[in-house]
mmCIF file of C-alpha atoms in Angstrom:
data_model
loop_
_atom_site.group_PDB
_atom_site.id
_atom_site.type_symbol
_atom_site.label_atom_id
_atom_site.label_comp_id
_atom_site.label_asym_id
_atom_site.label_seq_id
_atom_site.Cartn_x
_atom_site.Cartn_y
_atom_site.Cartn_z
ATOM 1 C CA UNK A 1 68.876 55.237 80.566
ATOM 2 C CA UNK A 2 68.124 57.243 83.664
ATOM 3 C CA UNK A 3 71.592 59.118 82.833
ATOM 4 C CA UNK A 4 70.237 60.100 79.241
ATOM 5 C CA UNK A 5 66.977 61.366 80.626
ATOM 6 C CA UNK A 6 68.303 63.261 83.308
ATOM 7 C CA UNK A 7 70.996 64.631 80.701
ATOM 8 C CA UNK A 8 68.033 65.280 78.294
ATOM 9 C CA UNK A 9 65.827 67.315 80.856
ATOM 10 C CA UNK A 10 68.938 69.643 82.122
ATOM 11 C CA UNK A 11 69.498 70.644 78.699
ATOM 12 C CA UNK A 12 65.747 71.594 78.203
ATOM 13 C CA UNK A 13 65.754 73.285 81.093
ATOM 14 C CA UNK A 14 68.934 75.520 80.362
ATOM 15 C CA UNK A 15 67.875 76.274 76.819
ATOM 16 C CA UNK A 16 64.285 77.270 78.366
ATOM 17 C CA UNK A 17 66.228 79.303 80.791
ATOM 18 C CA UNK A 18 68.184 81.297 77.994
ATOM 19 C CA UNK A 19 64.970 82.142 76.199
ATOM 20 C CA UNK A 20 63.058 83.376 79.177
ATOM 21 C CA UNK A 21 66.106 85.425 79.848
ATOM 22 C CA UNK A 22 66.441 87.042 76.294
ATOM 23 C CA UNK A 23 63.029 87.977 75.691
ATOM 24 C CA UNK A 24 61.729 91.169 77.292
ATOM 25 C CA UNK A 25 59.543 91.720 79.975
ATOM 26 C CA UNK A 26 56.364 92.514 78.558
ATOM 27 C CA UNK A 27 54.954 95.799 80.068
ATOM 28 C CA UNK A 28 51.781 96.701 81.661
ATOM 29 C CA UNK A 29 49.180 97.942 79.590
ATOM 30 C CA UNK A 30 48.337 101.422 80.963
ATOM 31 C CA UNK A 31 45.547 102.134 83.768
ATOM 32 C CA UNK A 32 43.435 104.785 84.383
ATOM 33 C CA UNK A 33 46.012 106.588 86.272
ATOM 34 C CA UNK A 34 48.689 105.960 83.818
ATOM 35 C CA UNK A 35 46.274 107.365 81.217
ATOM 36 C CA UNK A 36 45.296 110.515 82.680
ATOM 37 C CA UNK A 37 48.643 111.398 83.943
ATOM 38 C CA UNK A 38 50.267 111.017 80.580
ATOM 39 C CA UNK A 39 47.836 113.156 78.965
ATOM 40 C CA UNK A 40 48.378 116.752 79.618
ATOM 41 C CA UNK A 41 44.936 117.668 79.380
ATOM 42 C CA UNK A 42 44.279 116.140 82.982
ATOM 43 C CA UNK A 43 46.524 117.667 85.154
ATOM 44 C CA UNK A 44 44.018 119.306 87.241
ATOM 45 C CA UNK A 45 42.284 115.625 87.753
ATOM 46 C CA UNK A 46 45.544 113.896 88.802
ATOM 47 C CA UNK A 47 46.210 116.729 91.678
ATOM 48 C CA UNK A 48 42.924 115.936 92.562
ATOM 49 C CA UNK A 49 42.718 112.102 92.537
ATOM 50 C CA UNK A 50 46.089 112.451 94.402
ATOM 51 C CA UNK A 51 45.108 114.833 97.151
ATOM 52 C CA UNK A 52 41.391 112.623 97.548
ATOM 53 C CA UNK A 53 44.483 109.876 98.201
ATOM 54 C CA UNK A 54 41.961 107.702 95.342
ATOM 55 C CA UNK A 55 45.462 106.738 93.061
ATOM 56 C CA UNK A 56 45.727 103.531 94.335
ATOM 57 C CA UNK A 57 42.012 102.822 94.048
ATOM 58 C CA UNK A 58 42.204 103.976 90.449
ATOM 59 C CA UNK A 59 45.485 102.033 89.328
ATOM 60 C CA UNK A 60 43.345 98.829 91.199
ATOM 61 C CA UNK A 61 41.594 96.151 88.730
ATOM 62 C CA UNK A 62 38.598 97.696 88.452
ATOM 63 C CA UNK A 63 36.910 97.751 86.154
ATOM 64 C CA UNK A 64 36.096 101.866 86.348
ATOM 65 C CA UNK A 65 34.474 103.703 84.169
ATOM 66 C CA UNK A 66 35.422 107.612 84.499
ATOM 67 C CA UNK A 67 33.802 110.566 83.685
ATOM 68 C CA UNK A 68 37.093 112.787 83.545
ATOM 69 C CA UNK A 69 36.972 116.351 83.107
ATOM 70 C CA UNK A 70 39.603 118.450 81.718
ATOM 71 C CA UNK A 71 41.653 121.030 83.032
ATOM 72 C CA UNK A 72 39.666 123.807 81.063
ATOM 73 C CA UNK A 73 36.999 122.166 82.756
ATOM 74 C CA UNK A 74 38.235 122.469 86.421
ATOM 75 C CA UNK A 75 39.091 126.261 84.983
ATOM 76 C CA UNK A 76 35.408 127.080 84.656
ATOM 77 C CA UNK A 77 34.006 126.413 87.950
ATOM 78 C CA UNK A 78 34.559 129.527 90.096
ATOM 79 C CA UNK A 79 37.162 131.299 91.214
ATOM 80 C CA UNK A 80 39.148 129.661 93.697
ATOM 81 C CA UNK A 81 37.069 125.949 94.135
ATOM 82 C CA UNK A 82 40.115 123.829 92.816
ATOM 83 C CA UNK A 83 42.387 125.763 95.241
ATOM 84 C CA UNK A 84 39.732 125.488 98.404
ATOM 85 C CA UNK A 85 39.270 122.037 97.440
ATOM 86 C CA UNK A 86 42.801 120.973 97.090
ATOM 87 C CA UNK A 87 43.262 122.016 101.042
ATOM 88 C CA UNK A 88 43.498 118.928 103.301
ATOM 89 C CA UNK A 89 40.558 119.731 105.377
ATOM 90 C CA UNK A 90 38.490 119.577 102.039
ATOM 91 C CA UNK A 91 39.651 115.855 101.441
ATOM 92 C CA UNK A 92 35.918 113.954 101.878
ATOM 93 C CA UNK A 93 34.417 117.319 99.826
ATOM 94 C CA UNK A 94 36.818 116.597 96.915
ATOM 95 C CA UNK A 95 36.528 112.469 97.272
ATOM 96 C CA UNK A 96 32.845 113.046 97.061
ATOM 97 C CA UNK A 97 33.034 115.200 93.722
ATOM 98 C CA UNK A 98 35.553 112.450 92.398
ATOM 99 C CA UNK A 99 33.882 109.038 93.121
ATOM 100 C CA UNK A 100 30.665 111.047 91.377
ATOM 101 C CA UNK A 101 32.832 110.808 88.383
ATOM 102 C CA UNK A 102 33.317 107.237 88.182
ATOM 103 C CA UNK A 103 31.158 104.310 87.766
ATOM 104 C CA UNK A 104 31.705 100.715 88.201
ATOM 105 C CA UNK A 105 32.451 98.542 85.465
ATOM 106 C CA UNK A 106 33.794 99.046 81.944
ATOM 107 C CA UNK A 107 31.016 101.084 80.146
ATOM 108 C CA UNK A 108 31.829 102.053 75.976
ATOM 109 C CA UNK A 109 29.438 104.512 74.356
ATOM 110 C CA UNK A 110 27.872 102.006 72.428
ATOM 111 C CA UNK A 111 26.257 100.841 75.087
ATOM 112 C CA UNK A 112 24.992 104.276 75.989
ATOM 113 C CA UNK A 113 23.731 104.928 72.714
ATOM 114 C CA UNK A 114 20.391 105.762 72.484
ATOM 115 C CA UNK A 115 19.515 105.445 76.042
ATOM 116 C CA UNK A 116 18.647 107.701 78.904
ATOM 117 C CA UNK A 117 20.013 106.021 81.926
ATOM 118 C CA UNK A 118 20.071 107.152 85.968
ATOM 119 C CA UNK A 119 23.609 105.143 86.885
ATOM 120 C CA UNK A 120 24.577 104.705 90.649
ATOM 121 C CA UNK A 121 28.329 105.903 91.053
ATOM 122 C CA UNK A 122 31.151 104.705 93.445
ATOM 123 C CA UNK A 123 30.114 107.374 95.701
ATOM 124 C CA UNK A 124 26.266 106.282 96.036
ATOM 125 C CA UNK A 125 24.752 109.224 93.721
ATOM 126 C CA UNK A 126 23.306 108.301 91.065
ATOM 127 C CA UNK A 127 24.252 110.643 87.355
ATOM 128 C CA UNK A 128 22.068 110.923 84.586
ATOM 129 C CA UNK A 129 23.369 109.755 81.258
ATOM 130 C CA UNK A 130 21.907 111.004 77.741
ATOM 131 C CA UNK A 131 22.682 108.744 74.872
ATOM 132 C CA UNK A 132 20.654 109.779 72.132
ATOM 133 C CA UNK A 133 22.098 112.687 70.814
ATOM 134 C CA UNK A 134 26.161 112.121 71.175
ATOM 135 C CA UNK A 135 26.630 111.376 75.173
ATOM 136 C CA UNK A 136 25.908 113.695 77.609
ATOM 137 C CA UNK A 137 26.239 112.786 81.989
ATOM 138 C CA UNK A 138 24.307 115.516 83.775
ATOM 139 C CA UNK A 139 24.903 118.607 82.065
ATOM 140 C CA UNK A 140 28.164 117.879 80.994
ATOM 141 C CA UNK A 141 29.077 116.587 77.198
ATOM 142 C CA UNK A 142 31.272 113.440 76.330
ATOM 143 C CA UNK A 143 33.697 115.147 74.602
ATOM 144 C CA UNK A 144 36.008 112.008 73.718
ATOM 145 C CA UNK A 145 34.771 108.803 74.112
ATOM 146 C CA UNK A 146 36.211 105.009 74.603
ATOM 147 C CA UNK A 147 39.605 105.431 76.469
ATOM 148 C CA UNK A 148 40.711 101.997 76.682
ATOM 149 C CA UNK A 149 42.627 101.149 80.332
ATOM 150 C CA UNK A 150 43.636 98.032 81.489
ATOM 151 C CA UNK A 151 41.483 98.582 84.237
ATOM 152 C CA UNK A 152 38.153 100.857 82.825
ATOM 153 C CA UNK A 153 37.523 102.877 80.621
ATOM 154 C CA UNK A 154 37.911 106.930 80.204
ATOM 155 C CA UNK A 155 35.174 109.236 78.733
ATOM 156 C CA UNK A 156 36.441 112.597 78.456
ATOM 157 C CA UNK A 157 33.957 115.413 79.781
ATOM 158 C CA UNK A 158 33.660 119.008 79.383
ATOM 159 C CA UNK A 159 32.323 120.161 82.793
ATOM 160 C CA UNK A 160 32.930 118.929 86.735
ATOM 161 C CA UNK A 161 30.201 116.814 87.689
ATOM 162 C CA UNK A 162 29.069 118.563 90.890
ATOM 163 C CA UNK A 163 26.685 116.052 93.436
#
């Protein structure tokens, strides 16, 4: 009997074996991170998030909401601020700006809607949101809402938030 059950289990465990084998790894849903990079219209925000040295922070589990303003967003501000900022001995400067653009938890614009809200961000500042005309944080506009991450969410914004 002991021979049969012993016979029985080895084969169960070989076939379960084989089918863990053949089916594929199931990939990570994308982050933040992942997100923005991938994007092309955030190019300006990576460099950034990578010079702060915040990519690890932002690939964590969260959950983040960001406020992430595009490259023609970063273009606007005056001549020469992405460049000075950039610089090494601008790191805190820049990590300030960036943790003012991200708040935590998952936030979706429906729960924004129709509120005025003053939110405290990751860097201690609090921003102003606007929800009852569209979505507006400070004086910047939501331009695209409700990016799903497997760690936050991403609203898209058409002006640096400045603290």
């Amino acid at each position: 009997m002991n021979r049969r059950l012993a016979l029985k289990t080895a084969i169960l465990a070989t076939g379960v074996a084989i089918v863990a084998a053949c089916t594929p790894m199931m990939e990570k849903e994308p982050d933040i991170v992942d997100i923005a990079a991938s994007n092309g219209n955030f190019n300006t925000l990576v460099a950034a998030v990578t010079a702060a040295g915040l990519v690890e922070t932002l690939k964590g589990d969260g959950p983040f909401t960001v406020f992430a303003p595009t490259d023609a967003a970063f273009a606007a501000l005056p001549a020469g601020t992405v460049d000075n900022l950039l610089l090494p001995e601008n790191k805190d400067q820049l990590t300030a700006i960036l943790t003012y653009h991200v708040v935590p938890g998952a936030v979706t614009s429906d729960q924004l809607a129709g509120q005025r809200l003053s939110v405290a961000t990751v860097n201690g500042e609090n921003v102003h949101i606007d929800g009852r005309n569209g979505v507006k944080v400070e004086q910047s506009n939501v331009t695209t809402a409700d990016i799903i991450a497997s760690n936050g969410v991403i609203h898209v914004i058409d002006k640096v938030l400045l603290p």
